[in-house]
């Protein structure tokens, strides 16, 4: 019984894809690149968390959120607040007029730590917040919208507006949030210096393993009854509703899961890159995250990882050498994915590469 | 907070602030009109709407340069000619975009959103390559500058009044066009029931292209009008897009009257709050209020009953 359940959860192709991805992330990339490039790849992979969440909510559930940057930001800022508090201990900040508070607060004439910063002294609370805050926030947005059967285009526009509001708020409240510069100059995690090369190696592996674990969770959701219901809802919402399912609750749940995934990515981003700023949570980054999922194929959880890697890598290469071309390429990519490859890389793989492989594989087996 | 002012001063402040709100209202309404046609009537999400506006602004900039170099005698009236050019330019680009891109995507609204976002990135970079990354401004003819003093403490800028008049004319024009003209009636018929409209002999594909291009053309006029009150840069369009969409959604997507009402309430709320707090907080509070109201009343202020 258990065995058959396990087998249905892990079709052979998916296991192979998973193992290949694990080998690439954990063996091939660390061997091929120096720590500078590896750190960059780690940064790209944090966006794969977001893309993975989008595959679940958009690809499976048909809910396109243009505000995933909000959740990325919640996770990233939670982690950054903890690290910043540790970096601004009274000894480190004794030249300030109020020692013991983050430097940007001191510059903005704040004399004590705001109340919502207090709990972030504790790592336990911070980790709890990285999971709980995005889930709560996604629940509120989701409940308000899906219970009233708002979906599709309207949901996309409203999540985008929320992302815009968050950015304006973070930039406007400089004294509490660090403003447009964000929270910078992060140094240690519980006394462990995260800026050294060895720390960057360790964080890369932590990030990759976390991503692989998230993939397993996503695969579980995809293969469960919930995943099937989501697909059914996407294709014919009324039928599912008339069969007696509460459509709204499933949508809220998957939106919360996508939010938590994004927040995880945000927290890992802060740890690896060493800062968090509003430039990662607004409208533009949020919609770029959608293109990662779209390029990978919005139905494929593995595609999401490759999509995030390839698009970000292309962005770095192009904007390093031909900054003018990048926006053209990005814009063209949006249009091409929509018009020519609606299923992204995964679709190309399934319709061209896989049949070829199967053929070869079969012919060698027959011999 | 009012104790420091005399009654007369307070009256002037509210009058000026109210007028600032009216200018903001005109700007929002002009931006939203084109979108109300494209999104409200056709259901197409055009994320490149802001870039169409910027195109109108750049065309105005080019026209003003042209007039000041070759036709300095006629410089006083260049603005109206620029508006016509802006309309034609954006109308043509709109038809082209509809033909190459949008028409393949009518049944996939979310994909339209992504594709037009891609288009907006391409246009932005195009503007940056052609016009440079810096913001450009136009020189206004003398009669459009200065301000008109109503009383000692109340002054009303002339360009603000011109913006309001243009908005009024365009709004009435669009309303009459949609309600009375043959083309307008056809496009409304296609929105209400595409199959039936096709059955009675309306070329729905052509009507779609015309309606989309018309919305883009109005965006171009809006952009031309903006040059009177602000400068234009390659990414200016992106700043407006969220506001514009919220105005249309808040008004109730298919209702022109709703768009007017929502532009009015959003702009007044924002300009009044701006007096009491920082501009960014006023904006945050306004947008939040709009979103909360939309969550309670998803169909917007005015909704048109349509059987879909």
XYZ file of C-alpha atoms in Angstrom:
675
model
C 0.000 0.000 0.000
C 2.656 2.437 1.122
C 4.901 1.292 -1.662
C 2.311 1.842 -4.336
C 1.627 5.282 -2.895
C 5.318 6.113 -3.029
C 5.525 4.882 -6.581
C 2.647 7.081 -7.706
C 4.349 10.033 -6.069
C 7.626 9.411 -7.828
C 7.238 8.569 -11.497
C 10.521 7.379 -12.977
C 11.060 10.450 -15.128
C 10.646 12.796 -12.192
C 13.112 10.832 -10.072
C 15.678 10.999 -12.852
C 15.083 14.729 -13.330
C 15.449 15.255 -9.604
C 18.714 13.328 -9.444
C 20.125 15.177 -12.441
C 19.226 18.521 -10.905
C 20.720 17.516 -7.555
C 23.936 16.432 -9.288
C 24.127 19.725 -11.186
C 23.496 21.858 -8.100
C 25.579 19.962 -5.575
C 28.439 18.567 -7.676
C 28.806 20.055 -11.147
C 28.338 23.767 -10.446
C 30.600 23.907 -7.345
C 33.335 22.107 -9.308
C 33.017 24.282 -12.385
C 32.870 27.782 -10.904
C 34.916 29.823 -8.461
C 33.274 31.178 -5.322
C 32.389 34.537 -6.890
C 30.366 32.917 -9.683
C 28.995 30.270 -7.334
C 27.706 32.985 -5.022
C 25.973 34.575 -8.028
C 24.420 31.221 -8.925
C 23.254 30.919 -5.338
C 21.589 34.299 -5.758
C 19.849 33.149 -8.956
C 18.674 30.016 -7.176
C 16.894 32.088 -4.532
C 14.620 33.268 -7.343
C 13.956 29.633 -8.210
C 12.050 29.380 -4.921
C 9.724 32.115 -6.165
C 9.397 30.525 -9.587
C 8.562 27.217 -7.923
C 5.781 28.894 -5.948
C 4.497 30.405 -9.190
C 4.456 27.007 -10.897
C 2.150 25.770 -8.151
C -0.148 28.793 -7.979
C -0.065 29.968 -11.613
C 0.717 26.827 -13.597
C -1.398 24.413 -11.586
C -3.943 26.726 -10.015
C -4.250 29.379 -12.701
C -3.738 32.154 -10.143
C -1.258 34.643 -11.552
C 0.168 36.837 -8.825
C 2.195 39.833 -9.935
C 3.147 40.507 -6.343
C 5.448 37.635 -5.429
C 8.109 40.242 -4.697
C 6.068 41.154 -1.610
C 6.680 37.734 -0.109
C 10.283 37.621 -1.284
C 10.645 40.943 0.496
C 8.948 39.765 3.693
C 11.349 36.842 3.981
C 14.340 38.915 2.972
C 13.554 41.791 5.307
C 12.838 39.471 8.261
C 16.266 37.898 7.839
C 17.907 41.276 7.226
C 16.350 42.749 10.364
C 17.767 39.931 12.472
C 21.231 40.245 10.934
C 21.145 44.036 11.179
C 20.308 43.944 14.879
C 23.194 41.584 15.430
C 25.500 43.855 13.433
C 24.465 46.936 15.412
C 25.334 45.797 18.903
C 26.130 48.684 21.309
C 29.896 48.027 20.943
C 29.759 48.188 17.129
C 27.702 51.361 17.088
C 29.164 53.370 19.931
C 29.945 56.363 17.716
C 26.221 56.897 17.074
C 24.185 59.314 19.126
C 22.037 56.349 20.188
C 24.222 53.221 20.342
C 22.591 49.838 19.819
C 20.152 50.728 17.059
C 20.767 50.207 13.308
C 22.783 53.013 11.704
C 20.028 54.226 9.347
C 17.696 54.777 12.314
C 20.340 56.898 13.958
C 20.725 58.944 10.756
C 16.960 59.506 10.771
C 16.967 60.816 14.355
C 15.260 57.797 15.878
C 16.251 57.362 19.518
C 14.893 53.915 20.256
C 14.183 50.685 18.423
C 10.622 50.595 16.978
C 8.423 47.955 18.623
C 8.146 45.740 15.561
C 11.910 45.394 15.419
C 12.158 44.056 18.988
C 11.203 40.390 18.345
C 13.821 40.134 15.616
C 16.527 39.951 18.258
C 15.733 36.230 18.391
C 16.723 33.871 15.571
C 13.917 31.479 16.531
C 11.313 34.179 16.073
C 12.913 35.307 12.813
C 12.714 31.821 11.322
C 9.145 31.504 12.569
C 8.342 34.876 10.995
C 9.835 33.840 7.639
C 7.210 31.103 7.467
C 4.316 32.678 9.341
C 4.285 36.274 8.049
C 4.025 35.488 4.330
C 1.467 32.764 5.037
C -0.636 35.168 7.074
C -0.317 37.957 4.536
C -1.141 35.631 1.652
C -4.086 34.295 3.632
C -5.510 37.776 4.128
C -5.123 38.725 0.455
C -6.327 35.320 -0.731
C -9.308 35.144 1.598
C -10.445 38.646 0.688
C -10.199 37.941 -3.030
C -11.046 34.290 -3.597
C -13.998 34.137 -1.203
C -15.574 36.815 -3.364
C -14.633 34.917 -6.491
C -12.246 37.573 -7.709
C -9.636 35.941 -9.843
C -7.696 36.010 -13.045
C -6.828 39.406 -14.338
C -8.229 41.348 -11.385
C -6.173 39.315 -8.950
C -3.053 40.045 -10.987
C -3.719 43.788 -11.032
C -4.500 44.000 -7.340
C -1.436 42.009 -6.285
C 0.612 44.297 -8.484
C -0.893 47.328 -6.778
C -0.061 45.826 -3.392
C 3.539 45.360 -4.508
C 3.595 49.030 -5.524
C 2.193 50.081 -2.149
C 4.790 48.022 -0.283
C 7.597 49.645 -2.232
C 6.304 53.176 -1.641
C 5.871 52.389 2.047
C 9.349 50.916 2.485
C 10.981 53.782 0.609
C 8.909 56.426 2.385
C 9.470 55.196 5.950
C 13.222 55.556 5.799
C 13.772 55.607 9.547
C 12.066 52.268 10.087
C 13.065 50.367 6.964
C 16.303 51.827 5.665
C 14.487 53.532 2.776
C 15.614 53.166 -0.792
C 19.052 51.820 0.163
C 17.470 48.967 2.067
C 19.173 47.198 4.935
C 22.870 46.919 4.199
C 26.138 46.108 5.924
C 25.077 42.743 7.359
C 27.936 40.859 8.946
C 27.363 37.861 11.154
C 24.807 35.150 11.894
C 25.055 34.224 15.588
C 28.684 35.301 15.541
C 29.486 33.408 12.316
C 30.874 35.783 9.695
C 28.761 35.333 6.535
C 31.051 37.399 4.327
C 33.942 34.952 4.133
C 34.436 32.579 1.198
C 33.947 29.472 3.332
C 30.657 30.850 4.664
C 29.558 31.556 1.097
C 30.312 27.939 0.145
C 28.321 26.630 3.084
C 25.417 28.982 2.385
C 25.379 27.883 -1.260
C 24.988 24.262 -0.210
C 22.374 25.112 2.426
C 20.478 27.034 -0.234
C 20.668 24.219 -2.782
C 19.591 21.559 -0.321
C 16.724 23.760 0.839
C 15.696 24.227 -2.775
C 15.759 20.481 -3.392
C 13.652 19.963 -0.264
C 11.198 22.576 -1.520
C 11.061 20.696 -4.824
C 10.074 17.543 -2.962
C 7.285 19.428 -1.184
C 6.130 20.886 -4.503
C 6.158 17.439 -6.113
C 4.138 16.074 -3.222
C 1.543 18.838 -3.624
C 1.473 18.341 -7.380
C 0.822 14.625 -7.147
C -1.629 14.804 -4.267
C -5.375 15.101 -4.611
C -4.982 18.822 -3.952
C -2.762 19.193 -7.016
C -5.276 17.381 -9.214
C -8.089 19.522 -7.848
C -6.103 22.654 -8.622
C -5.701 21.609 -12.235
C -9.394 20.768 -12.409
C -10.244 24.175 -10.961
C -8.001 25.971 -13.403
C -9.710 24.274 -16.318
C -13.292 24.391 -15.107
C -13.851 26.114 -11.826
C -17.616 25.770 -11.786
C -17.563 22.025 -12.282
C -15.321 21.587 -9.261
C -17.529 23.910 -7.257
C -20.661 22.009 -8.246
C -18.989 18.751 -7.270
C -19.043 20.052 -3.726
C -15.531 21.382 -3.214
C -14.867 24.726 -1.604
C -12.827 26.227 -4.425
C -11.740 29.323 -2.508
C -9.968 27.415 0.267
C -7.815 25.445 -2.164
C -6.808 28.633 -3.924
C -5.982 30.373 -0.651
C -3.892 27.405 0.432
C -1.821 27.233 -2.723
C -1.326 30.998 -2.718
C -0.036 30.760 0.874
C 2.352 27.959 -0.126
C 3.661 30.075 -3.005
C 4.111 32.979 -0.595
C 6.092 30.898 1.904
C 8.336 29.529 -0.874
C 9.069 33.082 -2.018
C 9.841 34.198 1.527
C 12.300 31.319 1.909
C 14.006 32.498 -1.246
C 14.097 36.048 0.102
C 15.692 34.962 3.372
C 18.350 32.953 1.534
C 18.930 35.952 -0.758
C 19.708 38.179 2.221
C 22.058 35.594 3.711
C 24.025 35.076 0.498
C 24.050 38.561 -0.969
C 24.293 40.473 2.283
C 21.623 43.115 1.813
C 17.912 43.587 1.174
C 16.390 46.543 -0.598
C 13.072 47.719 -2.053
C 14.479 47.216 -5.545
C 13.726 43.501 -5.059
C 10.100 43.724 -4.005
C 8.449 46.188 -6.376
C 6.475 45.805 -9.583
C 9.419 45.222 -11.910
C 11.173 42.441 -9.946
C 7.798 40.809 -9.218
C 6.938 40.537 -12.883
C 10.469 39.359 -13.706
C 9.903 36.490 -11.308
C 6.894 35.492 -13.415
C 9.095 35.298 -16.492
C 11.464 32.879 -14.711
C 8.558 30.497 -14.234
C 7.258 31.140 -17.750
C 10.608 30.466 -19.432
C 11.072 27.260 -17.486
C 7.529 26.228 -18.275
C 4.764 27.138 -15.896
C 3.738 23.529 -15.404
C 7.142 22.087 -14.623
C 8.695 22.331 -11.182
C 12.128 21.456 -12.559
C 11.672 23.939 -15.372
C 11.221 26.672 -12.774
C 14.720 26.088 -11.420
C 16.324 26.021 -14.863
C 14.256 29.034 -15.935
C 15.428 31.098 -12.965
C 19.042 30.040 -13.553
C 19.097 30.682 -17.292
C 17.218 34.003 -17.336
C 19.281 35.431 -14.489
C 22.498 34.184 -15.995
C 21.582 35.756 -19.337
C 20.697 38.966 -17.527
C 24.101 39.117 -15.857
C 26.015 38.332 -19.039
C 24.026 40.742 -21.216
C 23.905 43.616 -18.771
C 27.645 43.248 -18.120
C 28.642 43.489 -21.760
C 25.658 44.950 -23.656
C 23.493 46.866 -21.185
C 21.404 48.290 -24.045
C 20.434 44.885 -25.308
C 19.176 43.480 -22.039
C 15.775 45.150 -22.010
C 15.229 44.274 -25.674
C 16.101 40.661 -24.936
C 13.900 40.560 -21.866
C 10.960 42.128 -23.687
C 11.430 39.776 -26.607
C 11.559 36.865 -24.198
C 8.186 37.800 -22.696
C 6.590 38.000 -26.134
C 8.282 34.868 -27.467
C 7.346 32.761 -24.470
C 3.718 33.816 -24.722
C 3.327 33.558 -28.487
C 5.646 30.722 -29.445
C 6.431 28.568 -26.408
C 3.530 28.709 -23.969
C 4.972 25.751 -22.090
C 8.497 27.116 -21.864
C 11.666 25.051 -21.815
C 9.852 22.110 -20.269
C 7.464 22.086 -23.233
C 10.335 22.096 -25.707
C 11.985 19.271 -23.795
C 8.799 17.206 -23.689
C 7.901 17.593 -27.327
C 11.353 17.382 -28.931
C 14.026 15.969 -26.638
C 12.102 13.355 -24.733
C 10.721 11.455 -27.742
C 14.249 11.346 -29.149
C 15.639 9.995 -25.889
C 12.869 7.434 -25.594
C 13.557 6.220 -29.093
C 17.260 5.764 -28.431
C 16.636 4.213 -25.051
C 14.115 1.752 -26.477
C 16.300 0.742 -29.401
C 19.247 -0.039 -27.140
C 16.949 -2.004 -24.843
C 15.596 -4.090 -27.705
C 19.074 -5.242 -28.583
C -2.879 71.969 13.376
C -5.263 74.622 12.060
C -4.626 77.075 14.927
C -1.696 78.752 13.178
C -3.776 79.848 10.196
C -6.445 82.524 9.881
C -9.779 81.622 8.304
C -8.922 83.436 5.102
C -5.653 81.536 4.801
C -7.386 78.231 5.463
C -9.949 79.028 2.799
C -7.198 79.753 0.274
C -5.336 76.592 1.219
C -8.394 74.463 0.643
C -9.196 76.249 -2.594
C -5.650 75.761 -3.913
C -5.465 72.196 -2.661
C -8.847 71.460 -4.172
C -7.684 72.893 -7.472
C -4.500 70.800 -7.320
C -6.814 67.859 -6.797
C -8.812 68.850 -9.871
C -5.669 68.936 -12.003
C -4.684 65.517 -10.666
C -8.218 64.377 -11.470
C -7.862 65.552 -15.072
C -4.527 63.799 -15.395
C -5.829 60.528 -13.942
C -8.965 60.672 -16.062
C -7.025 61.318 -19.260
C -4.718 58.398 -18.492
C -7.588 56.131 -17.591
C -9.828 56.966 -20.566
C -7.719 55.073 -23.073
C -7.422 52.159 -20.710
C -11.130 52.220 -19.951
C -11.691 51.540 -23.628
C -8.981 48.890 -24.006
C -9.354 47.133 -20.681
C -12.883 48.116 -19.697
C -14.508 47.529 -23.058
C -12.308 44.870 -24.635
C -10.913 43.174 -21.542
C -7.347 43.409 -22.850
C -4.680 44.180 -20.272
C -2.302 46.559 -21.928
C 0.688 46.933 -19.634
C 2.364 49.066 -22.306
C -0.311 51.750 -21.924
C 2.130 54.011 -20.102
C 4.615 53.654 -22.953
C 1.955 54.727 -25.456
C 1.454 57.848 -23.358
C 5.183 58.507 -23.361
C 5.229 58.111 -27.129
C 2.630 60.873 -27.328
C 4.810 63.025 -25.084
C 7.907 62.433 -27.211
C 5.981 63.259 -30.380
C 4.951 66.551 -28.765
C 8.570 67.202 -27.864
C 9.657 66.577 -31.450
C 6.882 68.791 -32.818
C 7.824 71.632 -30.507
C 11.438 71.399 -31.678
C 10.275 71.349 -35.278
C 8.146 74.460 -34.840
C 10.750 76.439 -32.947
C 13.326 75.697 -35.666
C 11.301 76.024 -38.854
C 8.042 77.777 -38.029
C 8.708 80.144 -35.133
C 5.745 82.338 -36.160
C 3.288 79.564 -35.499
C 4.881 78.460 -32.217
C 1.860 79.722 -30.279
C -0.382 77.022 -31.651
C 2.097 74.163 -32.060
C 0.611 72.337 -29.118
C -2.674 71.536 -30.814
C -0.943 70.270 -33.912
C 1.328 68.176 -31.715
C -1.737 66.635 -30.105
C -3.052 65.573 -33.499
C 0.353 64.107 -34.413
C 0.491 62.309 -31.070
C -2.927 60.814 -31.689
C -2.043 59.647 -35.181
C 1.320 58.209 -34.128
C -0.010 56.216 -31.197
C -3.089 55.175 -33.169
C -0.887 53.674 -35.871
C 1.401 51.939 -33.389
C -1.694 50.654 -31.596
C -3.097 49.104 -34.800
C 0.262 47.517 -35.517
C 0.504 46.034 -32.020
C -3.050 44.730 -32.210
C -2.361 43.112 -35.547
C 0.939 41.482 -34.607
C 0.394 40.656 -30.955
C -2.926 41.226 -29.254
C -5.191 39.560 -31.782
C -3.589 36.187 -31.117
C -4.224 36.464 -27.418
C -7.854 37.533 -26.949
C -8.728 34.296 -25.223
C -5.702 34.342 -22.908
C -5.909 37.561 -20.847
C -3.060 36.640 -18.500
C -0.759 35.974 -21.434
C -1.680 39.341 -22.952
C -0.518 40.895 -19.728
C 2.911 39.268 -19.983
C 3.302 39.964 -23.695
C 2.402 43.644 -23.366
C 4.800 43.925 -20.439
C 7.487 42.632 -22.783
C 6.394 45.214 -25.331
C 6.663 47.950 -22.706
C 10.268 46.919 -21.911
C 11.174 47.032 -25.585
C 9.567 50.456 -26.064
C 11.328 51.818 -22.977
C 14.700 50.748 -24.254
C 13.830 52.121 -27.678
C 13.045 55.534 -26.185
C 16.270 55.400 -24.200
C 18.285 54.618 -27.320
C 16.599 57.287 -29.450
C 16.015 60.132 -27.005
C 18.670 59.403 -24.390
C 18.202 58.419 -20.760
C 17.622 61.962 -19.534
C 14.193 63.504 -19.144
C 13.182 66.013 -21.779
C 10.803 68.938 -21.405
C 9.059 71.148 -23.940
C 9.026 74.915 -24.089
C 5.516 76.205 -23.714
C 4.317 79.232 -25.672
C 4.043 82.312 -23.482
C 0.271 82.358 -23.287
C 0.224 78.925 -21.668
C 2.487 79.930 -18.801
C 1.991 82.029 -15.702
C -0.998 81.938 -13.477
C -4.278 83.690 -13.030
C -4.813 85.434 -9.691
C -8.349 84.960 -8.416
C -7.717 86.850 -5.177
C -4.642 87.999 -3.251
C -3.867 84.545 -1.922
C -5.406 82.260 -4.535
C -3.546 81.731 -7.809
C -4.534 79.280 -10.492
C -1.907 78.111 -13.011
C -2.933 78.587 -16.636
C -1.507 75.260 -17.863
C -3.581 73.482 -15.208
C -6.718 75.054 -16.607
C -5.780 74.045 -20.156
C -5.260 70.456 -18.984
C -8.729 70.504 -17.460
C -10.346 71.877 -20.593
C -8.643 69.280 -22.793
C -9.741 66.513 -20.451
C -13.306 67.772 -20.542
C -13.376 67.917 -24.324
C -11.802 64.485 -24.795
C -14.071 62.862 -22.224
C -17.216 64.249 -23.816
C -15.871 63.291 -27.224
C -15.203 59.686 -26.180
C -18.590 59.439 -24.486
C -20.451 60.747 -27.537
C -18.367 58.563 -29.834
C -19.153 55.385 -27.926
C -22.826 56.209 -27.472
C -23.796 57.820 -30.764
C -21.451 57.053 -33.631
C -21.750 53.988 -35.804
C -18.230 52.792 -34.954
C -18.823 53.302 -31.279
C -22.073 51.363 -31.331
C -20.365 48.560 -33.220
C -17.575 48.301 -30.704
C -20.034 48.225 -27.813
C -22.034 45.547 -29.583
C -18.902 43.413 -30.003
C -18.146 43.772 -26.296
C -21.640 42.777 -25.236
C -22.031 39.777 -27.483
C -19.302 38.940 -29.932
C -21.026 36.047 -31.638
C -24.264 37.937 -32.181
C -22.420 41.046 -33.390
C -20.627 38.883 -35.924
C -23.891 37.286 -36.964
C -25.482 40.635 -37.845
C -22.601 41.462 -40.125
C -20.127 43.433 -38.000
C -16.508 42.671 -38.888
C -15.475 41.961 -35.302
C -11.755 41.639 -36.051
C -11.713 45.083 -37.642
C -13.727 46.599 -34.820
C -11.280 45.106 -32.316
C -8.310 46.624 -34.081
C -10.004 49.998 -34.324
C -11.081 50.014 -30.668
C -7.611 49.059 -29.449
C -5.960 51.670 -31.641
C -8.430 54.308 -30.470
C -7.550 53.585 -26.836
C -3.863 53.913 -27.709
C -4.535 57.157 -29.556
C -6.224 58.645 -26.518
C -3.218 57.563 -24.454
C -1.116 59.530 -26.942
C -3.221 62.648 -26.388
C -2.866 62.150 -22.639
C 0.894 61.958 -23.067
C 0.927 65.121 -25.161
C -1.036 66.912 -22.465
C 1.391 65.777 -19.769
C 4.248 67.657 -21.365
C 2.571 70.841 -20.135
C 2.937 69.919 -16.497
C 5.980 67.654 -16.336
C 9.024 66.355 -18.158
C 9.259 63.046 -19.978
C 11.779 60.246 -19.532
C 11.983 56.705 -20.949
C 10.556 55.131 -17.794
C 7.943 57.743 -16.937
C 5.195 55.511 -18.278
C 5.800 52.819 -15.726
C 5.063 55.237 -12.899
C 1.502 55.711 -14.090
C 0.485 52.184 -14.908
C -0.629 51.026 -11.453
C -2.617 54.194 -10.772
C -4.279 53.970 -14.146
C -5.324 50.354 -13.758
C -6.658 50.994 -10.269
C -8.737 53.918 -11.519
C -10.328 51.746 -14.181
C -10.885 48.726 -11.925
C -12.163 50.873 -9.063
C -14.647 52.576 -11.354
C -16.110 49.316 -12.528
C -14.420 48.044 -15.616
C -17.019 48.569 -18.297
C -18.426 51.878 -17.144
C -17.158 55.216 -18.416
C -19.100 57.064 -15.744
C -17.461 54.847 -13.120
C -14.022 55.759 -14.463
C -14.843 59.449 -14.071
C -16.191 58.979 -10.542
C -13.242 56.887 -9.433
C -10.641 59.247 -10.913
C -12.387 62.068 -9.058
C -12.527 60.347 -5.673
C -8.968 58.990 -5.854
C -7.469 62.328 -6.879
C -9.386 64.372 -4.287
C -8.590 61.910 -1.497
C -4.917 62.001 -2.381
C -4.527 65.760 -2.735
C -6.422 66.473 0.484
C -4.380 63.908 2.424
C -1.169 65.267 0.950
C -1.787 68.419 2.939
C -1.781 66.539 6.244
C 1.050 64.052 5.677
C 3.949 63.250 3.393
C 3.181 62.602 -0.264
C 4.229 58.959 -0.092
C 2.020 58.205 2.919
C -0.928 59.943 1.230
C -0.414 57.745 -1.804
C -0.090 54.587 0.294
C -3.290 55.380 2.197
C -5.220 56.240 -0.972
C -4.175 53.072 -2.777
C -4.835 50.946 0.314
C -8.325 52.393 0.662
C -9.022 51.651 -2.974
C -7.843 48.066 -2.569
C -9.874 47.499 0.585
C -12.991 48.854 -1.126
C -12.268 46.627 -4.120
C -12.014 43.611 -1.823
C -15.410 44.438 -0.362
C -16.934 45.327 -3.705
C -14.981 43.533 -6.432
C -17.161 44.792 -9.265
C -16.095 48.407 -8.632
C -18.174 51.504 -8.045
C -20.381 51.244 -11.102
C -20.899 47.937 -12.740
C -22.492 47.142 -16.019
C -24.566 43.993 -16.037
C -23.269 41.831 -18.840
C -24.132 38.239 -19.532
C -20.911 36.453 -20.370
